[in-house]
Amino acid sequence: MDVEKPFFVTICWSNFTRPSYTVYFLILTVISISILQITSKSSVFPSTWVIGSSKSESEENTSFLMDPGTCSWFYKKEESPRKMVMSIRDFGGIGDGNTSNTLAFRKALEYLKGFDKKGGSQLNVPQGKWVTGSFNLTSNFTLFLEFGAVILGSQNPEEWPVIEALPSYGRGRERLGGRHISLIHGDSLSNVVITGENGTIDGQGRMWWDLWWNRTLVHTRGHLVELMNSHNILISNLTFRNSPFWTIHPVYCSNVVIKGMTILAPLNSPNTDGIDPDSSTNVCIEDCYIESGDDLVAVKSGWDQYGIKMARPSSNIVVRKVSGTTPTCSGVGIGSEMSGGIFNVHIENLHVRNSAAGVRLKTDIGRGGYITNITITNITLDRVKTPFRFSRGANDHPDDGWDPKALPIVKGIYISNLVSIGTIRAPSLEGIAESPFEGICLKNISLLGLRPSLKWQCEFVKGIAVQVSPEPCQQLLSDNNNSSFWCQNL
Ligand SMILES: *[C@@H]1O[C@H](CO)[C@@H](O)[C@H](O)[C@H]1NC(C)=O
Ligand SMILES: *[C@@H]1O[C@H](CO)[C@@H](O)[C@H](O)[C@H]1NC(C)=O
Ligand SMILES: *[C@@H]1O[C@H](CO)[C@@H](O)[C@H](O)[C@H]1NC(C)=O
Ligand SMILES: *[C@@H]1O[C@H](CO)[C@@H](O)[C@H](O)[C@H]1NC(C)=O
Ligand SMILES: *[C@@H]1O[C@H](CO)[C@@H](O)[C@H](O)[C@H]1NC(C)=O
Ligand SMILES: *[C@@H]1O[C@H](CO)[C@@H](O)[C@H](O)[C@H]1NC(C)=O
Ligand SMILES: *[C@@H]1O[C@H](CO)[C@@H](O)[C@H](O)[C@H]1NC(C)=O
Ligand SMILES: *[C@@H]1O[C@H](CO)[C@@H](O)[C@H](O)[C@H]1NC(C)=O
Ligand SMILES: *[C@@H]1O[C@H](CO)[C@@H](O)[C@H](O)[C@H]1NC(C)=O
Ligand SMILES: *[C@@H]1O[C@H](CO)[C@@H](O)[C@H](O)[C@H]1NC(C)=O
Ligand SMILES: *[C@@H]1O[C@H](CO)[C@@H](O)[C@H](O)[C@H]1NC(C)=O
Ligand SMILES: *[C@@H]1O[C@H](CO)[C@@H](O)[C@H](O)[C@H]1NC(C)=O
């Protein structure tokens, strides 16, 4: 992200094996920190967190029991199988890797939409190579990729039509105006499953990366899968490859589970983030392997004045057992678009290899919003240059309308049980002078391989570090300004 990116970059991260139940439970308990007290008048702070709750569908029982070992409390399984099950072949599809199936997919979805309220439907994609342009999903619907099924993204940009910019961004992320639609898209849906027997969705993004590299891109690139304003989503057991842009983008969604996914893109491909929960709540990402040219996972919530105005936070985000590689970006990123606020993020069992950074928190003057109650634990970093890094921005704004008085608030960042092997750079924690980052709590952190001459870089941060080696910066060594209050349970 620091590499040739004129715009914002997100974070990635990964991890592996299942944590023991007891440990997870202990950690959660330990972290039940008292109540966050907010000093700023400008930002609306959450004071409670109801696990698995959702306000969007009143007819459902929205209080799920929390099961610390799985994501299942974020996704409500359909009670019975889908009533209508059809194959893309029934709509004239040809899986020869050459024929366009755009019309077949669009016809199929138009037809199956008729079953939304009649028991739901499933579209099977058999073994074969199915070239298609963008199509929209429907509700109470399963897209199922059988073993050996490969959906290939069309190489004709017109089959990725331009749609409106997201209101929380005010414009396309890369270019002014609208943005290309995602290959697989959905708006205002509920109960959607995208799954199968490790079938593949390949965006064939090289054409788009070329447009980006050779500076002829007119509109912001599309995602591989984007769901907007949707509820109760499961994406599992598939391989996603070569997305033009961020790979999976749930935005304004609730109750999303992304599990057992393999997400691959060339390590130099631009902005091919793995999974970007954006202004979404109750999102669980588990058991994923991600290898890409940008952050493995990046949590976001809108951009400057547009995100502030929309005020849609990302909250209750769990990232667990994710592993992977990103040579120029990070395992997990929080921000830099965070203007709607980000709170209650739990990241554990992340395993990042051969990457630029483990965890990165990014914000900027003009963002407003807040990042609070972020727990990061049991992190293994193997030849990751910078284990963690907080940065205050790169002057990356949507337009001249951003408010220089809109300062982000960063409070309550807990990092524990982190081991880094082959560390090259010391952590760099840079807060904002007018809005220092507070309640930074570090515990049980070993950075191995770091040259003794390399010191931590800290500015405008307040917090405490215990059992951290090599020795952290002065700002984290004395109990400055009530930090022990924030860190008392760590
Ligand atoms: C920590 O994560 C590693 C994988 O990164 C896993 O093997 C281990 O079981 C985890 N430990 C705990 C206590 O969760
Ligand atoms: C909703 O679920 C909770 C927890 O499973 C249960 O205690 C409660 O009785 C349920 N409420 C309704 C209306 O079904
Ligand atoms: C691919 O499809 C195009 C038209 O859609 C056709 O002209 C061409 O012969 C096909 N190529 C192969 C190898 O089937
Ligand atoms: C999905 O199915 C459920 C149960 O049949 C139904 O109540 C609901 O209205 C359906 N959703 C949509 C968007 O049609
Ligand atoms: C898909 O939905 C978008 C709006 O969300 C719309 O602009 C587009 O035309 C739809 N595409 C198809 C093929 O219906
Ligand atoms: C799914 O396919 C990918 C790519 O071929 C492979 O790396 C991965 O191991 C497979 N996952 C499973 C669970 O078989
Ligand atoms: C830029 O890349 C696109 C996609 O590969 C290609 O069609 C176009 O000719 C390239 N333009 C220039 C100026 O290189
Ligand atoms: C993924 O696939 C495995 C093996 O086929 C299956 O047991 C599991 O239920 C699937 N999980 C999801 C969430 O689809
Ligand atoms: C912080 O987030 C965790 C989940 O990540 C949650 O269990 C806890 O209740 C939250 N703390 C507060 C004070 O909201
Ligand atoms: C410190 O962290 C390491 C690595 O995650 C873990 O194995 C160890 O148990 C932790 N020690 C304590 C006292 O929690
Ligand atoms: C402690 O923090 C508060 C609010 O952030 C600030 O008003 C106060 O001046 C600080 N005190 C010291 C001693 O740093
Ligand atoms: C520390 O801050 C908390 C919350 O802001 C407050 O309740 C507590 O009294 C403070 N303690 C001290 C010693 O200032």
XYZ file of C-alpha atoms and ligand atoms in Angstrom:
658
model
C 0.000 0.000 0.000
C 2.861 2.271 0.457
C 3.843 1.142 -2.956
C 2.485 3.200 -5.811
C -0.882 3.781 -4.288
C -2.297 7.173 -4.803
C -5.251 6.125 -2.725
C -6.062 4.398 0.445
C -4.935 0.925 1.279
C -6.443 -1.507 3.680
C -5.173 -4.216 5.948
C -4.909 -7.925 5.573
C -4.405 -10.760 7.874
C -4.553 -14.438 8.306
C -4.427 -17.293 10.696
C -4.707 -20.986 11.022
C -5.827 -23.464 13.558
C -8.773 -23.605 15.823
C -8.190 -21.965 19.198
C -9.051 -23.870 22.272
C -12.437 -23.000 23.595
C -11.197 -22.212 27.041
C -8.546 -19.868 25.797
C -10.959 -17.946 23.649
C -13.386 -17.688 26.471
C -10.720 -16.528 28.881
C -9.586 -13.888 26.472
C -13.099 -12.605 25.980
C -13.689 -12.445 29.689
C -10.404 -10.777 30.330
C -11.207 -8.229 27.719
C -14.574 -7.272 29.050
C -13.247 -3.937 29.868
C -15.473 -1.562 31.705
C -17.240 1.117 29.861
C -15.542 3.214 27.301
C -15.745 6.801 28.252
C -15.838 9.245 25.513
C -14.428 12.652 25.797
C -15.334 13.935 22.422
C -18.586 15.672 21.812
C -18.524 15.029 18.098
C -18.632 11.303 17.947
C -21.383 8.962 18.922
C -19.884 6.126 20.864
C -21.301 2.718 21.375
C -21.474 1.721 24.994
C -22.717 -1.805 24.720
C -22.304 -4.661 22.369
C -24.974 -7.265 21.893
C -23.498 -10.302 20.295
C -25.227 -11.420 17.149
C -28.047 -8.972 17.437
C -29.523 -7.402 14.410
C -32.024 -4.626 14.133
C -32.796 -5.064 10.494
C -35.200 -7.983 10.492
C -37.778 -7.723 13.164
C -39.618 -10.880 12.242
C -36.652 -13.035 13.128
C -35.411 -14.018 16.540
C -32.389 -11.839 16.483
C -30.642 -12.909 19.663
C -28.236 -15.668 18.794
C -26.371 -17.592 21.407
C -22.715 -16.860 21.301
C -20.672 -19.889 20.407
C -17.031 -18.930 20.827
C -15.808 -21.783 18.650
C -17.555 -20.920 15.406
C -19.100 -18.176 13.311
C -22.480 -19.865 13.387
C -24.116 -17.303 15.646
C -23.725 -14.699 12.881
C -25.539 -16.656 10.186
C -28.985 -18.169 10.554
C -29.281 -21.322 8.511
C -32.340 -21.804 6.379
C -34.674 -24.362 7.926
C -35.392 -26.383 4.793
C -33.631 -26.953 1.471
C -34.362 -24.545 -1.360
C -37.622 -25.469 -3.122
C -36.438 -24.922 -6.690
C -33.042 -26.262 -7.746
C -31.846 -25.677 -11.304
C -28.646 -25.806 -13.307
C -27.173 -23.023 -15.412
C -27.500 -25.527 -18.288
C -31.291 -25.265 -17.953
C -30.916 -21.667 -19.095
C -28.737 -22.451 -22.111
C -25.409 -22.121 -20.352
C -22.339 -23.619 -22.059
C -19.271 -24.266 -19.950
C -16.658 -24.340 -22.701
C -14.536 -21.457 -21.443
C -15.377 -19.393 -24.494
C -19.127 -18.954 -24.942
C -20.606 -16.028 -23.017
C -23.097 -17.083 -20.348
C -24.039 -13.562 -19.326
C -27.574 -13.919 -20.646
C -27.932 -17.415 -19.207
C -27.010 -16.226 -15.696
C -29.228 -13.146 -15.965
C -32.176 -15.210 -17.237
C -31.616 -17.787 -14.512
C -31.652 -15.179 -11.774
C -34.685 -13.437 -13.206
C -36.545 -16.726 -13.216
C -35.384 -17.889 -9.794
C -36.269 -14.523 -8.249
C -39.850 -15.717 -8.617
C -39.135 -18.232 -5.846
C -37.962 -15.693 -3.250
C -41.220 -16.042 -1.358
C -41.970 -19.581 -2.522
C -39.393 -21.573 -0.632
C -36.262 -20.148 -2.221
C -34.041 -21.428 -4.996
C -30.610 -22.775 -5.839
C -28.621 -22.401 -9.046
C -26.037 -25.119 -9.643
C -22.984 -24.509 -11.766
C -21.567 -27.864 -12.963
C -17.971 -28.725 -13.795
C -16.755 -26.618 -16.710
C -15.603 -23.087 -17.467
C -18.440 -20.594 -17.515
C -17.570 -17.183 -18.911
C -19.953 -14.441 -17.798
C -20.439 -10.738 -17.298
C -21.914 -9.281 -14.134
C -25.180 -10.634 -12.749
C -27.304 -9.920 -9.658
C -28.291 -12.452 -7.015
C -31.689 -12.693 -5.366
C -33.025 -13.480 -1.866
C -33.535 -16.912 -0.316
C -31.014 -18.091 -2.862
C -27.976 -20.369 -3.088
C -25.340 -20.175 -5.819
C -23.647 -23.579 -5.762
C -20.423 -24.326 -7.651
C -19.956 -28.050 -8.081
C -16.544 -29.694 -7.993
C -14.524 -28.433 -10.963
C -16.875 -25.537 -11.758
C -15.083 -22.337 -12.739
C -16.895 -19.051 -13.333
C -14.725 -16.727 -15.447
C -15.220 -12.957 -15.466
C -15.902 -11.458 -18.880
C -13.088 -9.588 -20.578
C -15.536 -7.056 -21.976
C -15.710 -4.030 -19.615
C -19.217 -3.286 -20.888
C -20.352 -6.445 -19.179
C -19.332 -4.782 -15.896
C -21.611 -1.716 -16.258
C -21.009 1.452 -14.252
C -23.287 1.945 -11.229
C -23.610 4.768 -8.716
C -20.894 5.527 -6.201
C -21.512 4.385 -2.635
C -23.027 7.194 -0.559
C -20.426 6.695 2.197
C -17.626 7.333 -0.331
C -19.289 10.052 -2.407
C -17.430 8.909 -5.530
C -15.630 5.842 -6.847
C -12.682 4.924 -4.664
C -10.182 5.281 -7.493
C -11.849 7.608 -9.954
C -14.473 10.328 -9.677
C -18.064 9.424 -10.496
C -19.587 5.951 -10.590
C -17.838 2.608 -10.423
C -17.952 -0.671 -12.295
C -20.398 -3.152 -10.793
C -18.994 -6.321 -9.241
C -19.003 -9.589 -11.177
C -21.464 -11.075 -8.685
C -23.634 -8.421 -7.136
C -26.582 -8.102 -4.792
C -28.535 -5.236 -3.267
C -31.182 -5.366 -0.509
C -31.180 -9.153 -0.232
C -31.575 -11.583 2.608
C -30.612 -15.222 3.119
C -28.010 -15.633 0.401
C -25.454 -18.441 0.200
C -22.525 -18.634 -2.206
C -20.863 -22.001 -1.736
C -19.877 -25.284 -3.337
C -17.336 -28.032 -3.589
C -14.338 -25.709 -3.777
C -15.366 -24.445 -7.201
C -13.680 -21.285 -8.454
C -14.764 -17.779 -9.318
C -11.972 -16.178 -11.346
C -12.366 -12.485 -12.133
C -9.599 -12.589 -14.764
C -8.624 -9.223 -13.363
C -5.435 -8.713 -15.348
C -7.230 -6.573 -17.917
C -8.337 -4.242 -15.106
C -4.908 -4.189 -13.439
C -3.419 -3.241 -16.808
C -5.855 -0.353 -17.112
C -4.809 0.748 -13.637
C -1.102 0.376 -14.321
C -1.181 2.097 -17.671
C -3.373 4.881 -16.266
C -6.228 4.429 -18.705
C -8.818 3.320 -16.143
C -11.876 5.585 -16.474
C -14.093 4.313 -13.639
C -13.211 2.579 -10.364
C -12.702 -1.159 -10.806
C -15.387 -3.646 -9.714
C -15.188 -6.238 -6.953
C -15.433 -9.974 -7.507
C -18.412 -10.183 -5.127
C -20.245 -7.243 -3.574
C -23.386 -7.390 -1.456
C -25.010 -4.147 -0.363
C -27.774 -3.517 2.209
C -28.134 -7.247 2.742
C -28.711 -9.504 5.709
C -27.810 -13.088 6.585
C -25.140 -14.005 4.061
C -22.848 -17.050 3.902
C -19.883 -17.313 1.541
C -17.995 -20.566 2.010
C -15.905 -23.401 0.632
C -14.853 -21.774 -2.635
C -11.738 -20.410 -4.297
C -11.848 -16.818 -5.509
C -9.106 -15.684 -7.876
C -7.908 -12.578 -9.664
C -10.449 -10.030 -8.564
C -10.155 -6.742 -10.476
C -10.254 -4.843 -7.152
C -11.136 -5.740 -3.501
C -12.312 -9.380 -3.680
C -15.276 -9.663 -1.273
C -17.028 -6.448 -0.267
C -20.009 -6.609 2.108
C -21.207 -3.006 2.507
C -24.161 -1.829 4.659
C -24.736 -5.498 5.525
C -25.455 -7.410 8.701
C -24.820 -11.012 9.709
C -22.248 -12.100 7.191
C -20.142 -15.271 7.491
C -17.161 -15.861 5.215
C -15.648 -19.227 5.951
C -13.364 -21.827 4.418
C -12.406 -19.595 1.509
C -9.199 -19.541 -0.517
C -8.600 -16.124 -2.045
C -5.723 -15.749 -4.484
C -4.344 -12.951 -6.628
C -0.831 -12.270 -7.899
C 1.295 -10.736 -5.162
C 1.860 -7.620 -7.262
C -1.742 -7.108 -8.377
C -3.044 -3.663 -7.381
C -5.652 -3.304 -4.591
C -6.745 -6.912 -4.649
C -7.705 -6.914 -0.948
C -9.111 -10.226 0.251
C -12.159 -9.361 2.372
C -13.327 -5.816 3.187
C -16.230 -5.560 5.648
C -17.439 -1.987 5.151
C -20.102 -0.220 7.256
C -21.316 -3.685 8.218
C -22.143 -5.348 11.482
C -21.901 -8.926 12.778
C -19.332 -10.151 10.299
C -17.337 -13.318 10.961
C -14.382 -14.328 8.813
C -12.944 -17.732 9.643
C -10.625 -20.418 8.266
C -9.516 -18.502 5.214
C -6.258 -18.544 3.274
C -5.581 -15.318 1.405
C -2.691 -14.373 -0.847
C -2.881 -11.078 -2.660
C -1.391 -7.745 -3.620
C -3.111 -5.855 -0.811
C -4.460 -6.322 2.718
C -5.789 -9.803 3.468
C -8.664 -8.340 5.492
C -9.517 -4.636 5.763
C -12.258 -3.233 7.961
C -13.705 0.071 6.726
C -16.635 2.452 7.159
C -16.693 5.246 4.605
C -14.573 8.139 3.493
C -14.299 11.592 5.077
C -17.354 13.896 4.867
C -19.397 11.247 3.024
C -18.729 8.566 5.624
C -19.313 11.018 8.487
C -22.640 12.032 7.005
C -23.791 8.477 6.468
C -22.554 7.437 9.955
C -22.725 3.690 9.335
C -20.107 1.997 11.529
C -18.523 -1.402 11.130
C -18.996 -3.319 14.366
C -18.882 -6.778 15.876
C -16.315 -8.052 13.431
C -14.551 -11.349 14.160
C -11.528 -12.462 12.156
C -10.256 -15.854 13.160
C -7.872 -18.459 11.797
C -6.889 -16.496 8.756
C -3.485 -16.989 7.171
C -1.695 -15.683 4.153
C 0.792 -13.436 2.434
C 0.839 -9.886 1.126
C 4.317 -8.582 0.316
C 3.455 -4.873 0.230
C 0.492 -4.639 2.620
C -0.807 -5.997 5.904
C -2.489 -9.043 7.340
C -5.325 -7.023 8.814
C -5.993 -3.346 8.222
C -8.374 -1.160 10.151
C -9.180 1.897 8.008
C -8.060 4.065 6.473
C -11.662 4.743 5.481
C -13.256 4.675 8.929
C -15.384 7.811 8.981
C -18.557 5.972 10.057
C -16.673 4.488 13.038
C -15.273 1.021 13.741
C -15.830 -0.754 17.060
C -15.724 -4.199 18.661
C -13.278 -5.951 16.381
C -11.778 -9.241 17.529
C -8.852 -10.684 15.624
C -7.285 -13.948 16.695
C -5.140 -16.765 15.372
C -3.800 -14.773 12.531
C -0.770 -16.200 10.753
C 0.965 -13.897 8.309
C 4.047 -14.836 6.291
C 6.428 -12.962 4.003
C 4.486 -9.752 4.241
C 5.009 -6.046 4.806
C 2.991 -5.709 8.021
C 1.004 -7.808 10.463
C -1.662 -5.411 11.662
C -2.107 -1.870 10.524
C -4.381 0.838 11.812
C -4.854 3.724 9.424
C -6.693 6.968 9.694
C -6.287 10.605 8.708
C -7.249 14.137 9.624
C -10.624 14.789 7.964
C -11.835 11.241 8.557
C -13.722 11.963 11.775
C -15.221 8.754 13.134
C -13.547 6.505 15.653
C -11.721 3.202 16.056
C -12.357 1.646 19.416
C -12.304 -1.665 21.281
C -10.034 -3.562 18.912
C -8.642 -6.848 20.288
C -5.802 -8.559 18.498
C -4.488 -11.760 20.026
C -2.480 -14.890 19.272
C -0.740 -13.525 16.231
C 2.111 -15.337 14.481
C 4.233 -13.345 12.084
C 6.865 -15.074 10.033
C 9.192 -12.837 8.035
C 6.805 -9.916 8.275
C 8.735 -6.654 8.041
C 6.758 -4.484 10.492
C 4.749 -6.388 13.108
C 2.234 -3.610 13.722
C 1.880 -0.055 12.673
C -0.485 2.839 13.406
C -0.424 5.647 10.921
C -2.095 8.992 10.720
C -2.648 9.365 7.036
C -1.338 10.121 3.639
C -3.528 13.062 2.719
C -5.922 10.793 0.884
C -9.268 12.592 0.539
C -12.251 12.219 -1.821
C -12.274 15.896 -2.832
C -11.679 19.349 -1.405
C -14.801 19.203 0.741
C -13.154 17.343 3.644
C -13.215 18.989 7.053
C -9.793 19.579 8.630
C -11.499 19.766 12.020
C -12.916 16.231 11.685
C -10.410 14.388 13.864
C -10.657 10.621 14.267
C -10.704 9.163 17.774
C -8.635 6.058 18.438
C -9.136 4.464 21.829
C -8.780 0.975 23.246
C -6.450 -1.097 21.051
C -5.377 -4.340 22.754
C -2.604 -6.430 21.259
C -1.457 -9.564 23.071
C 0.333 -12.873 22.549
C 2.141 -11.854 19.415
C 5.310 -13.525 18.171
C 7.195 -12.163 15.212
C 10.081 -14.083 13.652
C 12.432 -12.399 11.236
C 11.268 -8.892 12.130
C 12.927 -6.172 10.063
C 11.367 -2.946 11.331
C 10.342 -1.872 14.813
C 6.682 -1.024 15.393
C 5.722 2.465 14.419
C 2.846 4.046 16.341
C 1.996 7.483 15.058
C -1.054 9.227 16.470
C -2.419 12.639 15.625
C -1.185 15.644 17.638
C -4.677 17.111 18.107
C -6.196 13.689 18.847
C -3.667 11.314 20.416
C -4.391 7.588 20.216
C -5.277 6.403 23.741
C -5.612 3.177 25.625
C -3.010 1.310 23.596
C -2.350 -1.873 25.573
C 0.367 -4.292 24.579
C 1.076 -7.530 26.405
C 3.271 -10.564 25.832
C 4.854 -9.530 22.572
C 8.166 -10.912 21.262
C 9.763 -9.360 18.245
C 12.598 -11.652 17.265
C 15.374 -10.814 14.858
C 15.050 -7.058 15.232
C 18.413 -5.263 15.120
C 19.059 -3.652 18.535
C 19.749 -0.296 16.930
C 16.168 -0.125 15.636
C 13.921 1.731 18.067
C 10.145 1.923 18.200
C 8.741 5.069 16.636
C 5.974 6.518 18.794
C 4.258 9.863 18.620
C 0.977 11.056 20.166
C 0.104 7.674 21.631
C -0.752 6.836 25.230
C -0.781 3.381 26.695
C 1.019 0.613 28.471
C 3.246 -2.243 27.403
C 4.003 -5.242 29.595
C 6.088 -8.299 28.764
C 7.121 -6.714 25.502
C 10.554 -7.266 24.012
C 12.609 -5.592 22.810
C 11.807 -2.606 24.953
C 9.021 -0.427 23.533
C 8.999 3.371 23.371
C 8.901 5.627 26.416
C 5.263 6.564 25.796
C 4.225 3.015 26.648
C 6.516 2.501 29.619
C 5.079 4.854 32.212
C 1.488 4.876 33.292
C 0.717 8.039 31.494
C -2.674 9.630 31.814
C -4.765 6.842 33.206
C -3.753 4.191 30.712
C -3.946 1.503 33.311
C -7.656 2.143 33.335
C -7.876 1.000 29.745
C -5.449 -1.828 30.112
C -6.351 -3.093 33.563
C -7.722 -6.385 32.336
C -5.079 -7.238 29.843
C -2.803 -19.481 18.005
O -2.787 -19.494 16.583
C -2.078 -20.593 16.034
C -2.097 -20.433 14.534
O -1.736 -19.162 14.151
C -2.735 -21.878 16.468
O -1.967 -22.960 15.981
C -2.848 -21.955 17.973
O -3.609 -23.069 18.359
C -3.511 -20.716 18.526
N -3.449 -20.755 19.970
C -4.482 -20.453 20.726
C -4.218 -20.515 22.180
O -5.563 -20.133 20.277
C -34.807 -16.100 20.818
O -33.622 -16.819 21.104
C -33.217 -16.709 22.451
C -31.861 -17.375 22.585
O -31.774 -18.530 21.815
C -34.284 -17.365 23.327
O -33.906 -17.251 24.677
C -35.607 -16.645 23.125
O -36.628 -17.294 23.844
C -35.977 -16.623 21.635
N -37.134 -15.768 21.473
C -38.125 -16.075 20.635
C -39.226 -15.082 20.529
O -38.146 -17.119 19.983
C -15.204 -18.564 -29.170
O -16.417 -17.894 -29.413
C -16.416 -17.040 -30.534
C -17.733 -16.333 -30.619
O -18.333 -16.215 -29.366
C -16.131 -17.843 -31.782
O -16.044 -16.976 -32.871
C -14.838 -18.615 -31.609
O -14.662 -19.475 -32.716
C -14.856 -19.450 -30.354
N -13.552 -20.053 -30.147
C -13.415 -21.316 -29.817
C -12.023 -21.803 -29.625
O -14.382 -22.031 -29.615
C -37.497 -15.545 2.248
O -38.211 -16.646 2.710
C -38.885 -16.411 3.937
C -39.463 -17.729 4.402
O -40.189 -18.320 3.376
C -39.943 -15.357 3.720
O -40.594 -15.078 4.930
C -39.259 -14.083 3.227
O -40.205 -13.098 2.927
C -38.422 -14.369 1.995
N -37.633 -13.196 1.690
C -37.821 -12.489 0.588
C -36.949 -11.276 0.437
O -38.637 -12.769 -0.267
C -27.978 -5.288 -11.007
O -28.332 -4.356 -10.019
C -27.848 -3.046 -10.256
C -28.273 -2.174 -9.100
O -27.927 -2.757 -7.880
C -28.407 -2.514 -11.546
O -27.864 -1.250 -11.820
C -28.067 -3.465 -12.687
O -28.695 -3.053 -13.869
C -28.545 -4.861 -12.352
N -28.058 -5.776 -13.373
C -28.847 -6.642 -13.959
C -28.216 -7.520 -14.982
O -30.032 -6.736 -13.695
C -9.518 -25.412 -2.823
O -8.798 -25.110 -4.003
C -7.646 -24.311 -3.781
C -7.109 -23.881 -5.117
O -7.003 -24.945 -5.985
C -6.650 -25.113 -2.964
O -5.480 -24.353 -2.744
C -7.316 -25.415 -1.629
O -6.450 -26.206 -0.853
C -8.630 -26.151 -1.850
N -9.310 -26.243 -0.573
C -9.802 -27.381 -0.125
C -10.456 -27.331 1.201
O -9.707 -28.415 -0.757
C -3.886 -0.364 -21.126
O -4.337 -1.674 -20.822
C -5.514 -2.082 -21.507
C -5.925 -3.416 -20.975
O -4.928 -4.366 -21.172
C -5.255 -2.093 -23.009
O -6.435 -2.453 -23.664
C -4.817 -0.709 -23.433
O -4.479 -0.744 -24.801
C -3.622 -0.246 -22.620
N -3.375 1.138 -22.948
C -2.143 1.627 -23.060
C -2.063 3.078 -23.350
O -1.157 0.951 -22.882
C -17.693 -26.836 3.727
O -17.413 -28.124 3.204
C -17.306 -29.128 4.205
C -16.795 -30.395 3.539
O -17.557 -30.683 2.432
C -18.657 -29.305 4.861
O -18.592 -30.271 5.872
C -19.052 -27.983 5.496
O -20.356 -28.069 6.024
C -19.017 -26.839 4.484
N -19.148 -25.614 5.234
C -19.877 -24.603 4.836
C -19.978 -23.472 5.785
O -20.408 -24.545 3.750
C -15.314 -5.056 23.032
O -15.470 -5.992 21.977
C -15.613 -7.330 22.430
C -15.704 -8.232 21.218
O -14.643 -8.012 20.352
C -16.858 -7.459 23.301
O -16.923 -8.766 23.811
C -16.803 -6.459 24.435
O -18.022 -6.483 25.126
C -16.561 -5.056 23.900
N -16.375 -4.146 25.020
C -17.164 -3.101 25.211
C -16.839 -2.261 26.374
O -18.085 -2.832 24.460
C 2.518 -15.368 25.248
O 2.255 -15.497 23.859
C 2.683 -16.743 23.326
C 2.464 -16.699 21.825
O 1.130 -16.473 21.505
C 1.903 -17.871 23.979
O 2.348 -19.106 23.485
C 2.115 -17.804 25.475
O 1.292 -18.765 26.112
C 1.747 -16.431 25.998
N 2.081 -16.338 27.412
C 1.198 -15.961 28.319
C 1.698 -15.874 29.709
O 0.029 -15.705 28.033
C -5.123 13.161 30.012
O -6.055 13.062 28.937
C -7.092 14.031 28.980
C -8.073 13.721 27.862
O -7.473 13.085 26.798
C -6.454 15.419 28.852
O -7.492 16.384 28.942
C -5.445 15.627 29.987
O -4.796 16.856 29.814
C -4.420 14.505 29.996
N -3.548 14.635 31.171
C -2.236 14.405 31.139
C -1.506 14.537 32.443
O -1.659 14.069 30.109
C -9.568 6.780 34.491
O -10.564 6.947 33.478
C -11.812 6.363 33.789
C -12.709 6.508 32.559
O -12.371 7.613 31.829
C -12.378 7.002 35.039
O -13.612 6.395 35.361
C -11.403 6.820 36.176
O -11.875 7.495 37.316
C -10.042 7.398 35.804
N -9.061 7.121 36.849
C -8.167 8.013 37.249
C -7.236 7.570 38.338
O -8.107 9.114 36.762
